[in-house]
Amino acid sequence: MTQSRLAAIKDKIATYETTYGRDRGSVSLLAVSKKQSLEKIREAYAQGQRLFGENYVQEAVEKVIALSDLDIEWHFIGHIQSNKSKLVAEHFHWVQSVDSEKIVRRLNEQRPDHLPPLNICLEINISDDPNKAGVTVDHALALAQFCQSQPRLRLRGLMTIPAIESKEATVADFSAMHALFTSLNEAGMGLDTLSMGMTGDFDLAIAKGSTMVRVGTGIFGERS
Ligand SMILES: *Cc1c(COP(=O)(O)O)cnc(C)c1O
């Protein structure tokens, strides 16, 4: 079951790369495994999947420990409460949901010295939605510069969850993300990762320059 779904998502990514004039292999796949079993993660791993994303700190840390025999690159993509930032700094390779100076500072201080710098994406509230997490476009450059100044962090890119009211709204948000990504790179930020696109909209994201799609239900089925 997972096999056919995972293979089908990989095929679609390859097809969209071609359709939208993207380089072959330029879009990586993060398998979002929140609320999915260890067995399903092992199954996807056995089929070659290496990047996995989790949202809830306690659930995630238990999984990271239980699966430490596997060579997984773990991405934290959920909301980070200050009192949980240390666990995130200790157990993950990437954090994609960074949206404040306070969290940047804590992750830098809490990243253990024996581990390489923690890879960071800033979460952008691209539609300026008061109900959403993320830094606004206006503050993105300042936060990126601050993040870049931290020795235990490595700023890699931007992440967003777009508006989903309509396809037009989603496309507008993905376009605005691409513009922001370009302008931060023109300002010298050296970003290589534009994380956008989920099960329902990764085609639109690839069309607008996504370099990493985050797919959960499309690979694993409904969450329990
Ligand atoms: C849950 C989640 C996803 C995956 O969503 P699906 O619709 O299941 O593909 C991607 N990104 C974030 C930030 C999520 O929280």
JSON list of C-alpha atoms and ligand atoms in Angstrom, two decimals:
[
{"chain": "A", "resi": 1, "resn": "MET", "atom": "CA", "xyz": [0.00, 0.00, 0.00]},
{"chain": "A", "resi": 2, "resn": "THR", "atom": "CA", "xyz": [2.62, 2.51, 1.10]},
{"chain": "A", "resi": 3, "resn": "GLN", "atom": "CA", "xyz": [4.87, 1.23, -1.66]},
{"chain": "A", "resi": 4, "resn": "SER", "atom": "CA", "xyz": [2.52, 2.13, -4.46]},
{"chain": "A", "resi": 5, "resn": "ARG", "atom": "CA", "xyz": [1.63, 5.50, -2.90]},
{"chain": "A", "resi": 6, "resn": "LEU", "atom": "CA", "xyz": [5.26, 6.51, -2.31]},
{"chain": "A", "resi": 7, "resn": "ALA", "atom": "CA", "xyz": [6.28, 5.40, -5.79]},
{"chain": "A", "resi": 8, "resn": "ALA", "atom": "CA", "xyz": [3.31, 7.25, -7.28]},
{"chain": "A", "resi": 9, "resn": "ILE", "atom": "CA", "xyz": [4.24, 10.50, -5.49]},
{"chain": "A", "resi": 10, "resn": "LYS", "atom": "CA", "xyz": [7.84, 10.20, -6.70]},
{"chain": "A", "resi": 11, "resn": "ASP", "atom": "CA", "xyz": [6.61, 9.65, -10.25]},
{"chain": "A", "resi": 12, "resn": "LYS", "atom": "CA", "xyz": [4.39, 12.72, -10.01]},
{"chain": "A", "resi": 13, "resn": "ILE", "atom": "CA", "xyz": [7.24, 14.87, -8.74]},
{"chain": "A", "resi": 14, "resn": "ALA", "atom": "CA", "xyz": [9.39, 13.76, -11.70]},
{"chain": "A", "resi": 15, "resn": "THR", "atom": "CA", "xyz": [6.54, 14.47, -14.11]},
{"chain": "A", "resi": 16, "resn": "TYR", "atom": "CA", "xyz": [5.93, 17.96, -12.70]},
{"chain": "A", "resi": 17, "resn": "GLU", "atom": "CA", "xyz": [9.64, 18.74, -12.85]},
{"chain": "A", "resi": 18, "resn": "THR", "atom": "CA", "xyz": [9.51, 18.03, -16.56]},
{"chain": "A", "resi": 19, "resn": "THR", "atom": "CA", "xyz": [6.16, 19.75, -17.14]},
{"chain": "A", "resi": 20, "resn": "TYR", "atom": "CA", "xyz": [7.22, 22.96, -15.42]},
{"chain": "A", "resi": 21, "resn": "GLY", "atom": "CA", "xyz": [10.73, 23.15, -16.84]},
{"chain": "A", "resi": 22, "resn": "ARG", "atom": "CA", "xyz": [12.47, 22.30, -13.59]},
{"chain": "A", "resi": 23, "resn": "ASP", "atom": "CA", "xyz": [15.75, 20.39, -13.48]},
{"chain": "A", "resi": 24, "resn": "ARG", "atom": "CA", "xyz": [15.35, 16.67, -13.00]},
{"chain": "A", "resi": 25, "resn": "GLY", "atom": "CA", "xyz": [15.88, 15.84, -9.33]},
{"chain": "A", "resi": 26, "resn": "SER", "atom": "CA", "xyz": [15.67, 19.47, -8.19]},
{"chain": "A", "resi": 27, "resn": "VAL", "atom": "CA", "xyz": [12.67, 18.82, -5.93]},
{"chain": "A", "resi": 28, "resn": "SER", "atom": "CA", "xyz": [13.22, 16.64, -2.88]},
{"chain": "A", "resi": 29, "resn": "LEU", "atom": "CA", "xyz": [10.52, 14.78, -1.00]},
{"chain": "A", "resi": 30, "resn": "LEU", "atom": "CA", "xyz": [9.97, 15.12, 2.74]},
{"chain": "A", "resi": 31, "resn": "ALA", "atom": "CA", "xyz": [7.70, 12.32, 3.99]},
{"chain": "A", "resi": 32, "resn": "VAL", "atom": "CA", "xyz": [5.53, 13.85, 6.74]},
{"chain": "A", "resi": 33, "resn": "SER", "atom": "CA", "xyz": [5.06, 11.04, 9.25]},
{"chain": "A", "resi": 34, "resn": "LYS", "atom": "CA", "xyz": [3.20, 12.75, 12.10]},
{"chain": "A", "resi": 35, "resn": "LYS", "atom": "CA", "xyz": [0.52, 10.46, 13.58]},
{"chain": "A", "resi": 36, "resn": "GLN", "atom": "CA", "xyz": [1.82, 7.59, 11.47]},
{"chain": "A", "resi": 37, "resn": "SER", "atom": "CA", "xyz": [3.21, 4.36, 12.90]},
{"chain": "A", "resi": 38, "resn": "LEU", "atom": "CA", "xyz": [6.84, 3.30, 13.21]},
{"chain": "A", "resi": 39, "resn": "GLU", "atom": "CA", "xyz": [6.01, 0.38, 10.90]},
{"chain": "A", "resi": 40, "resn": "LYS", "atom": "CA", "xyz": [4.89, 2.70, 8.13]},
{"chain": "A", "resi": 41, "resn": "ILE", "atom": "CA", "xyz": [8.04, 4.79, 8.50]},
{"chain": "A", "resi": 42, "resn": "ARG", "atom": "CA", "xyz": [10.21, 1.64, 8.30]},
{"chain": "A", "resi": 43, "resn": "GLU", "atom": "CA", "xyz": [8.27, 0.53, 5.25]},
{"chain": "A", "resi": 44, "resn": "ALA", "atom": "CA", "xyz": [8.88, 3.85, 3.46]},
{"chain": "A", "resi": 45, "resn": "TYR", "atom": "CA", "xyz": [12.54, 3.74, 4.51]},
{"chain": "A", "resi": 46, "resn": "ALA", "atom": "CA", "xyz": [12.88, 0.23, 3.06]},
{"chain": "A", "resi": 47, "resn": "GLN", "atom": "CA", "xyz": [11.65, 1.72, -0.23]},
{"chain": "A", "resi": 48, "resn": "GLY", "atom": "CA", "xyz": [14.43, 4.29, -0.20]},
{"chain": "A", "resi": 49, "resn": "GLN", "atom": "CA", "xyz": [12.83, 7.28, 1.57]},
{"chain": "A", "resi": 50, "resn": "ARG", "atom": "CA", "xyz": [15.34, 9.13, 3.78]},
{"chain": "A", "resi": 51, "resn": "LEU", "atom": "CA", "xyz": [13.81, 12.53, 4.68]},
{"chain": "A", "resi": 52, "resn": "PHE", "atom": "CA", "xyz": [11.02, 12.47, 7.28]},
{"chain": "A", "resi": 53, "resn": "GLY", "atom": "CA", "xyz": [9.12, 15.34, 8.91]},
{"chain": "A", "resi": 54, "resn": "GLU", "atom": "CA", "xyz": [7.39, 15.49, 12.29]},
{"chain": "A", "resi": 55, "resn": "ASN", "atom": "CA", "xyz": [5.21, 18.12, 14.00]},
{"chain": "A", "resi": 56, "resn": "TYR", "atom": "CA", "xyz": [4.81, 17.21, 17.67]},
{"chain": "A", "resi": 57, "resn": "VAL", "atom": "CA", "xyz": [7.92, 17.27, 19.84]},
{"chain": "A", "resi": 58, "resn": "GLN", "atom": "CA", "xyz": [7.17, 14.42, 22.20]},
{"chain": "A", "resi": 59, "resn": "GLU", "atom": "CA", "xyz": [5.86, 12.05, 19.52]},
{"chain": "A", "resi": 60, "resn": "ALA", "atom": "CA", "xyz": [8.77, 13.02, 17.28]},
{"chain": "A", "resi": 61, "resn": "VAL", "atom": "CA", "xyz": [11.53, 12.45, 19.84]},
{"chain": "A", "resi": 62, "resn": "GLU", "atom": "CA", "xyz": [10.12, 9.02, 20.68]},
{"chain": "A", "resi": 63, "resn": "LYS", "atom": "CA", "xyz": [10.21, 8.12, 16.98]},
{"chain": "A", "resi": 64, "resn": "VAL", "atom": "CA", "xyz": [13.71, 9.50, 16.42]},
{"chain": "A", "resi": 65, "resn": "ILE", "atom": "CA", "xyz": [14.97, 7.35, 19.30]},
{"chain": "A", "resi": 66, "resn": "ALA", "atom": "CA", "xyz": [13.01, 4.24, 18.27]},
{"chain": "A", "resi": 67, "resn": "LEU", "atom": "CA", "xyz": [14.32, 4.51, 14.70]},
{"chain": "A", "resi": 68, "resn": "SER", "atom": "CA", "xyz": [17.92, 5.43, 15.52]},
{"chain": "A", "resi": 69, "resn": "ASP", "atom": "CA", "xyz": [19.12, 2.29, 13.71]},
{"chain": "A", "resi": 70, "resn": "LEU", "atom": "CA", "xyz": [18.04, 3.93, 10.42]},
{"chain": "A", "resi": 71, "resn": "ASP", "atom": "CA", "xyz": [19.91, 6.65, 8.51]},
{"chain": "A", "resi": 72, "resn": "ILE", "atom": "CA", "xyz": [17.04, 9.15, 8.52]},
{"chain": "A", "resi": 73, "resn": "GLU", "atom": "CA", "xyz": [17.33, 12.91, 8.09]},
{"chain": "A", "resi": 74, "resn": "TRP", "atom": "CA", "xyz": [14.73, 14.29, 10.51]},
{"chain": "A", "resi": 75, "resn": "HIS", "atom": "CA", "xyz": [12.97, 17.62, 9.89]},
{"chain": "A", "resi": 76, "resn": "PHE", "atom": "CA", "xyz": [10.91, 19.36, 12.54]},
{"chain": "A", "resi": 77, "resn": "ILE", "atom": "CA", "xyz": [8.01, 21.20, 10.88]},
{"chain": "A", "resi": 78, "resn": "GLY", "atom": "CA", "xyz": [5.62, 21.94, 13.76]},
{"chain": "A", "resi": 79, "resn": "HIS", "atom": "CA", "xyz": [5.10, 24.84, 16.10]},
{"chain": "A", "resi": 80, "resn": "ILE", "atom": "CA", "xyz": [7.99, 25.19, 18.58]},
{"chain": "A", "resi": 81, "resn": "GLN", "atom": "CA", "xyz": [7.19, 26.13, 22.15]},
{"chain": "A", "resi": 82, "resn": "SER", "atom": "CA", "xyz": [10.16, 27.70, 23.95]},
{"chain": "A", "resi": 83, "resn": "ASN", "atom": "CA", "xyz": [10.19, 25.03, 26.64]},
{"chain": "A", "resi": 84, "resn": "LYS", "atom": "CA", "xyz": [10.55, 22.31, 23.97]},
{"chain": "A", "resi": 85, "resn": "SER", "atom": "CA", "xyz": [13.23, 23.94, 21.85]},
{"chain": "A", "resi": 86, "resn": "LYS", "atom": "CA", "xyz": [16.06, 22.05, 23.56]},
{"chain": "A", "resi": 87, "resn": "LEU", "atom": "CA", "xyz": [14.60, 18.67, 22.54]},
{"chain": "A", "resi": 88, "resn": "VAL", "atom": "CA", "xyz": [14.30, 19.92, 18.97]},
{"chain": "A", "resi": 89, "resn": "ALA", "atom": "CA", "xyz": [17.90, 21.22, 18.97]},
{"chain": "A", "resi": 90, "resn": "GLU", "atom": "CA", "xyz": [19.14, 17.86, 20.27]},
{"chain": "A", "resi": 91, "resn": "HIS", "atom": "CA", "xyz": [17.24, 15.43, 18.04]},
{"chain": "A", "resi": 92, "resn": "PHE", "atom": "CA", "xyz": [16.74, 16.94, 14.61]},
{"chain": "A", "resi": 93, "resn": "HIS", "atom": "CA", "xyz": [18.85, 17.68, 11.54]},
{"chain": "A", "resi": 94, "resn": "TRP", "atom": "CA", "xyz": [16.56, 20.43, 10.28]},
{"chain": "A", "resi": 95, "resn": "VAL", "atom": "CA", "xyz": [13.97, 22.79, 11.74]},
{"chain": "A", "resi": 96, "resn": "GLN", "atom": "CA", "xyz": [11.65, 24.35, 9.15]},
{"chain": "A", "resi": 97, "resn": "SER", "atom": "CA", "xyz": [9.28, 26.21, 11.46]},
{"chain": "A", "resi": 98, "resn": "VAL", "atom": "CA", "xyz": [11.48, 28.98, 12.88]},
{"chain": "A", "resi": 99, "resn": "ASP", "atom": "CA", "xyz": [9.70, 32.32, 13.09]},
{"chain": "A", "resi": 100, "resn": "SER", "atom": "CA", "xyz": [11.18, 34.39, 15.93]},
{"chain": "A", "resi": 101, "resn": "GLU", "atom": "CA", "xyz": [14.46, 35.75, 17.19]},
{"chain": "A", "resi": 102, "resn": "LYS", "atom": "CA", "xyz": [13.81, 34.11, 20.53]},
{"chain": "A", "resi": 103, "resn": "ILE", "atom": "CA", "xyz": [13.60, 30.63, 19.00]},
{"chain": "A", "resi": 104, "resn": "VAL", "atom": "CA", "xyz": [16.66, 31.28, 16.82]},
{"chain": "A", "resi": 105, "resn": "ARG", "atom": "CA", "xyz": [18.64, 32.27, 19.90]},
{"chain": "A", "resi": 106, "resn": "ARG", "atom": "CA", "xyz": [17.50, 29.27, 21.91]},
{"chain": "A", "resi": 107, "resn": "LEU", "atom": "CA", "xyz": [18.18, 26.73, 19.15]},
{"chain": "A", "resi": 108, "resn": "ASN", "atom": "CA", "xyz": [21.67, 28.17, 18.67]},
{"chain": "A", "resi": 109, "resn": "GLU", "atom": "CA", "xyz": [22.43, 27.96, 22.40]},
{"chain": "A", "resi": 110, "resn": "GLN", "atom": "CA", "xyz": [20.93, 24.50, 22.76]},
{"chain": "A", "resi": 111, "resn": "ARG", "atom": "CA", "xyz": [22.44, 22.79, 19.72]},
{"chain": "A", "resi": 112, "resn": "PRO", "atom": "CA", "xyz": [24.91, 20.26, 21.18]},
{"chain": "A", "resi": 113, "resn": "ASP", "atom": "CA", "xyz": [28.56, 20.88, 20.27]},
{"chain": "A", "resi": 114, "resn": "HIS", "atom": "CA", "xyz": [29.16, 17.33, 19.07]},
{"chain": "A", "resi": 115, "resn": "LEU", "atom": "CA", "xyz": [26.52, 17.72, 16.33]},
{"chain": "A", "resi": 116, "resn": "PRO", "atom": "CA", "xyz": [26.91, 19.70, 13.10]},
{"chain": "A", "resi": 117, "resn": "PRO", "atom": "CA", "xyz": [25.07, 23.04, 12.86]},
{"chain": "A", "resi": 118, "resn": "LEU", "atom": "CA", "xyz": [21.29, 22.74, 12.80]},
{"chain": "A", "resi": 119, "resn": "ASN", "atom": "CA", "xyz": [19.78, 23.42, 9.37]},
{"chain": "A", "resi": 120, "resn": "ILE", "atom": "CA", "xyz": [17.11, 26.12, 9.51]},
{"chain": "A", "resi": 121, "resn": "CYS", "atom": "CA", "xyz": [14.22, 27.26, 7.33]},
{"chain": "A", "resi": 122, "resn": "LEU", "atom": "CA", "xyz": [12.27, 30.34, 8.31]},
{"chain": "A", "resi": 123, "resn": "GLU", "atom": "CA", "xyz": [8.51, 29.80, 8.28]},
{"chain": "A", "resi": 124, "resn": "ILE", "atom": "CA", "xyz": [6.90, 32.65, 6.36]},
{"chain": "A", "resi": 125, "resn": "ASN", "atom": "CA", "xyz": [3.35, 33.87, 6.97]},
{"chain": "A", "resi": 126, "resn": "ILE", "atom": "CA", "xyz": [3.08, 34.74, 3.31]},
{"chain": "A", "resi": 127, "resn": "SER", "atom": "CA", "xyz": [-0.57, 35.74, 3.31]},
{"chain": "A", "resi": 128, "resn": "ASP", "atom": "CA", "xyz": [-0.18, 37.80, 6.49]},
{"chain": "A", "resi": 129, "resn": "ASP", "atom": "CA", "xyz": [-2.91, 35.71, 8.10]},
{"chain": "A", "resi": 130, "resn": "PRO", "atom": "CA", "xyz": [-3.34, 36.57, 11.82]},
{"chain": "A", "resi": 131, "resn": "ASN", "atom": "CA", "xyz": [-4.31, 32.95, 12.51]},
{"chain": "A", "resi": 132, "resn": "LYS", "atom": "CA", "xyz": [-1.11, 31.54, 11.08]},
{"chain": "A", "resi": 133, "resn": "ALA", "atom": "CA", "xyz": [2.40, 31.05, 12.38]},
{"chain": "A", "resi": 134, "resn": "GLY", "atom": "CA", "xyz": [5.36, 32.49, 10.55]},
{"chain": "A", "resi": 135, "resn": "VAL", "atom": "CA", "xyz": [7.34, 35.68, 10.16]},
{"chain": "A", "resi": 136, "resn": "THR", "atom": "CA", "xyz": [5.92, 38.32, 7.82]},
{"chain": "A", "resi": 137, "resn": "VAL", "atom": "CA", "xyz": [7.59, 39.20, 4.54]},
{"chain": "A", "resi": 138, "resn": "ASP", "atom": "CA", "xyz": [8.58, 42.59, 6.00]},
{"chain": "A", "resi": 139, "resn": "HIS", "atom": "CA", "xyz": [10.56, 40.98, 8.82]},
{"chain": "A", "resi": 140, "resn": "ALA", "atom": "CA", "xyz": [12.02, 38.05, 6.89]},
{"chain": "A", "resi": 141, "resn": "LEU", "atom": "CA", "xyz": [15.33, 39.67, 5.92]},
{"chain": "A", "resi": 142, "resn": "ALA", "atom": "CA", "xyz": [16.11, 40.84, 9.46]},
{"chain": "A", "resi": 143, "resn": "LEU", "atom": "CA", "xyz": [15.38, 37.39, 10.89]},
{"chain": "A", "resi": 144, "resn": "ALA", "atom": "CA", "xyz": [17.41, 35.71, 8.14]},
{"chain": "A", "resi": 145, "resn": "GLN", "atom": "CA", "xyz": [20.39, 37.96, 8.91]},
{"chain": "A", "resi": 146, "resn": "PHE", "atom": "CA", "xyz": [20.11, 37.26, 12.61]},
{"chain": "A", "resi": 147, "resn": "CYS", "atom": "CA", "xyz": [19.91, 33.53, 11.97]},
{"chain": "A", "resi": 148, "resn": "GLN", "atom": "CA", "xyz": [22.95, 33.68, 9.69]},
{"chain": "A", "resi": 149, "resn": "SER", "atom": "CA", "xyz": [24.98, 35.28, 12.50]},
{"chain": "A", "resi": 150, "resn": "GLN", "atom": "CA", "xyz": [24.47, 32.25, 14.79]},
{"chain": "A", "resi": 151, "resn": "PRO", "atom": "CA", "xyz": [27.40, 29.80, 14.73]},
{"chain": "A", "resi": 152, "resn": "ARG", "atom": "CA", "xyz": [25.44, 26.66, 15.68]},
{"chain": "A", "resi": 153, "resn": "LEU", "atom": "CA", "xyz": [22.79, 27.22, 12.99]},
{"chain": "A", "resi": 154, "resn": "ARG", "atom": "CA", "xyz": [22.92, 27.01, 9.21]},
{"chain": "A", "resi": 155, "resn": "LEU", "atom": "CA", "xyz": [20.27, 29.03, 7.43]},
{"chain": "A", "resi": 156, "resn": "ARG", "atom": "CA", "xyz": [19.04, 26.99, 4.45]},
{"chain": "A", "resi": 157, "resn": "GLY", "atom": "CA", "xyz": [15.79, 28.49, 3.27]},
{"chain": "A", "resi": 158, "resn": "LEU", "atom": "CA", "xyz": [12.13, 29.30, 3.64]},
{"chain": "A", "resi": 159, "resn": "MET", "atom": "CA", "xyz": [9.00, 27.28, 4.37]},
{"chain": "A", "resi": 160, "resn": "THR", "atom": "CA", "xyz": [5.34, 28.14, 4.07]},
{"chain": "A", "resi": 161, "resn": "ILE", "atom": "CA", "xyz": [1.82, 26.82, 4.34]},
{"chain": "A", "resi": 162, "resn": "PRO", "atom": "CA", "xyz": [-0.20, 28.80, 1.77]},
{"chain": "A", "resi": 163, "resn": "ALA", "atom": "CA", "xyz": [-3.77, 30.05, 1.79]},
{"chain": "A", "resi": 164, "resn": "ILE", "atom": "CA", "xyz": [-6.07, 27.30, 0.54]},
{"chain": "A", "resi": 165, "resn": "GLU", "atom": "CA", "xyz": [-9.35, 29.16, -0.06]},
{"chain": "A", "resi": 166, "resn": "SER", "atom": "CA", "xyz": [-8.88, 28.80, -3.79]},
{"chain": "A", "resi": 167, "resn": "LYS", "atom": "CA", "xyz": [-6.33, 27.58, -6.28]},
{"chain": "A", "resi": 168, "resn": "GLU", "atom": "CA", "xyz": [-5.67, 31.21, -7.26]},
{"chain": "A", "resi": 169, "resn": "ALA", "atom": "CA", "xyz": [-4.90, 32.15, -3.64]},
{"chain": "A", "resi": 170, "resn": "THR", "atom": "CA", "xyz": [-2.52, 29.20, -3.29]},
{"chain": "A", "resi": 171, "resn": "VAL", "atom": "CA", "xyz": [-0.71, 30.05, -6.52]},
{"chain": "A", "resi": 172, "resn": "ALA", "atom": "CA", "xyz": [-0.42, 33.72, -5.48]},
{"chain": "A", "resi": 173, "resn": "ASP", "atom": "CA", "xyz": [1.19, 32.68, -2.19]},
{"chain": "A", "resi": 174, "resn": "PHE", "atom": "CA", "xyz": [3.64, 30.31, -3.88]},
{"chain": "A", "resi": 175, "resn": "SER", "atom": "CA", "xyz": [4.60, 33.06, -6.35]},
{"chain": "A", "resi": 176, "resn": "ALA", "atom": "CA", "xyz": [5.15, 35.53, -3.52]},
{"chain": "A", "resi": 177, "resn": "MET", "atom": "CA", "xyz": [7.33, 32.96, -1.74]},
{"chain": "A", "resi": 178, "resn": "HIS", "atom": "CA", "xyz": [9.45, 32.52, -4.83]},
{"chain": "A", "resi": 179, "resn": "ALA", "atom": "CA", "xyz": [9.86, 36.29, -5.10]},
{"chain": "A", "resi": 180, "resn": "LEU", "atom": "CA", "xyz": [10.90, 36.53, -1.45]},
{"chain": "A", "resi": 181, "resn": "PHE", "atom": "CA", "xyz": [13.35, 33.63, -1.85]},
{"chain": "A", "resi": 182, "resn": "THR", "atom": "CA", "xyz": [14.91, 35.40, -4.85]},
{"chain": "A", "resi": 183, "resn": "SER", "atom": "CA", "xyz": [15.16, 38.74, -3.10]},
{"chain": "A", "resi": 184, "resn": "LEU", "atom": "CA", "xyz": [16.75, 37.27, 0.04]},
{"chain": "A", "resi": 185, "resn": "ASN", "atom": "CA", "xyz": [19.32, 35.56, -2.15]},
{"chain": "A", "resi": 186, "resn": "GLU", "atom": "CA", "xyz": [19.98, 38.85, -3.93]},
{"chain": "A", "resi": 187, "resn": "ALA", "atom": "CA", "xyz": [20.65, 40.25, -0.45]},
{"chain": "A", "resi": 188, "resn": "GLY", "atom": "CA", "xyz": [23.33, 37.58, 0.04]},
{"chain": "A", "resi": 189, "resn": "MET", "atom": "CA", "xyz": [21.50, 35.00, 2.16]},
{"chain": "A", "resi": 190, "resn": "GLY", "atom": "CA", "xyz": [22.67, 32.02, 0.09]},
{"chain": "A", "resi": 191, "resn": "LEU", "atom": "CA", "xyz": [19.46, 30.02, 0.48]},
{"chain": "A", "resi": 192, "resn": "ASP", "atom": "CA", "xyz": [19.12, 26.66, -1.30]},
{"chain": "A", "resi": 193, "resn": "THR", "atom": "CA", "xyz": [15.78, 25.41, 0.03]},
{"chain": "A", "resi": 194, "resn": "LEU", "atom": "CA", "xyz": [12.26, 26.60, -0.76]},
{"chain": "A", "resi": 195, "resn": "SER", "atom": "CA", "xyz": [9.97, 24.24, 1.16]},
{"chain": "A", "resi": 196, "resn": "MET", "atom": "CA", "xyz": [6.43, 24.43, -0.11]},
{"chain": "A", "resi": 197, "resn": "GLY", "atom": "CA", "xyz": [3.75, 22.08, -1.39]},
{"chain": "A", "resi": 198, "resn": "MET", "atom": "CA", "xyz": [1.79, 19.37, 0.44]},
{"chain": "A", "resi": 199, "resn": "THR", "atom": "CA", "xyz": [-0.39, 16.46, -0.71]},
{"chain": "A", "resi": 200, "resn": "GLY", "atom": "CA", "xyz": [-3.09, 18.73, -2.14]},
{"chain": "A", "resi": 201, "resn": "ASP", "atom": "CA", "xyz": [-0.98, 21.34, -3.89]},
{"chain": "A", "resi": 202, "resn": "PHE", "atom": "CA", "xyz": [2.55, 20.13, -4.59]},
{"chain": "A", "resi": 203, "resn": "ASP", "atom": "CA", "xyz": [2.01, 20.40, -8.36]},
{"chain": "A", "resi": 204, "resn": "LEU", "atom": "CA", "xyz": [1.38, 24.16, -7.99]},
{"chain": "A", "resi": 205, "resn": "ALA", "atom": "CA", "xyz": [4.38, 24.49, -5.68]},
{"chain": "A", "resi": 206, "resn": "ILE", "atom": "CA", "xyz": [6.74, 22.76, -8.12]},
{"chain": "A", "resi": 207, "resn": "ALA", "atom": "CA", "xyz": [5.47, 25.06, -10.87]},
{"chain": "A", "resi": 208, "resn": "LYS", "atom": "CA", "xyz": [6.47, 28.04, -8.70]},
{"chain": "A", "resi": 209, "resn": "GLY", "atom": "CA", "xyz": [9.98, 26.89, -7.79]},
{"chain": "A", "resi": 210, "resn": "SER", "atom": "CA", "xyz": [9.63, 24.67, -4.73]},
{"chain": "A", "resi": 211, "resn": "THR", "atom": "CA", "xyz": [12.77, 22.64, -3.98]},
{"chain": "A", "resi": 212, "resn": "MET", "atom": "CA", "xyz": [11.17, 20.50, -1.26]},
{"chain": "A", "resi": 213, "resn": "VAL", "atom": "CA", "xyz": [7.63, 19.21, -1.02]},
{"chain": "A", "resi": 214, "resn": "ARG", "atom": "CA", "xyz": [6.22, 17.93, 2.28]},
{"chain": "A", "resi": 215, "resn": "VAL", "atom": "CA", "xyz": [3.81, 15.08, 1.67]},
{"chain": "A", "resi": 216, "resn": "GLY", "atom": "CA", "xyz": [1.99, 13.19, 4.44]},
{"chain": "A", "resi": 217, "resn": "THR", "atom": "CA", "xyz": [-1.36, 11.63, 3.61]},
{"chain": "A", "resi": 218, "resn": "GLY", "atom": "CA", "xyz": [-0.38, 11.23, -0.03]},
{"chain": "A", "resi": 219, "resn": "ILE", "atom": "CA", "xyz": [2.28, 8.72, 1.07]},
{"chain": "A", "resi": 220, "resn": "PHE", "atom": "CA", "xyz": [0.92, 7.19, 4.26]},
{"chain": "A", "resi": 221, "resn": "GLY", "atom": "CA", "xyz": [-2.85, 7.56, 3.99]},
{"chain": "A", "resi": 222, "resn": "GLU", "atom": "CA", "xyz": [-5.06, 9.20, 6.61]},
{"chain": "A", "resi": 223, "resn": "ARG", "atom": "CA", "xyz": [-3.48, 9.99, 9.97]},
{"chain": "A", "resi": 224, "resn": "SER", "atom": "CA", "xyz": [-4.64, 7.98, 12.98]},
{"chain": "B", "resi": 1, "resn": "LIG", "atom": "C1", "xyz": [0.92, 17.87, 8.13]},
{"chain": "B", "resi": 1, "resn": "LIG", "atom": "C2", "xyz": [1.81, 18.77, 7.37]},
{"chain": "B", "resi": 1, "resn": "LIG", "atom": "C3", "xyz": [2.18, 18.49, 6.03]},
{"chain": "B", "resi": 1, "resn": "LIG", "atom": "C4", "xyz": [1.65, 17.30, 5.25]},
{"chain": "B", "resi": 1, "resn": "LIG", "atom": "O1", "xyz": [0.29, 17.46, 4.96]},
{"chain": "B", "resi": 1, "resn": "LIG", "atom": "P1", "xyz": [-0.46, 16.44, 3.98]},
{"chain": "B", "resi": 1, "resn": "LIG", "atom": "O2", "xyz": [-1.66, 17.22, 3.54]},
{"chain": "B", "resi": 1, "resn": "LIG", "atom": "O3", "xyz": [-0.80, 15.24, 4.80]},
{"chain": "B", "resi": 1, "resn": "LIG", "atom": "O4", "xyz": [0.45, 16.14, 2.86]},
{"chain": "B", "resi": 1, "resn": "LIG", "atom": "C5", "xyz": [3.08, 19.35, 5.41]},
{"chain": "B", "resi": 1, "resn": "LIG", "atom": "N1", "xyz": [3.58, 20.44, 6.04]},
{"chain": "B", "resi": 1, "resn": "LIG", "atom": "C6", "xyz": [3.24, 20.75, 7.30]},
{"chain": "B", "resi": 1, "resn": "LIG", "atom": "C7", "xyz": [3.84, 21.97, 7.93]},
{"chain": "B", "resi": 1, "resn": "LIG", "atom": "C8", "xyz": [2.34, 19.94, 8.00]},
{"chain": "B", "resi": 1, "resn": "LIG", "atom": "O5", "xyz": [2.01, 20.28, 9.25]}
]
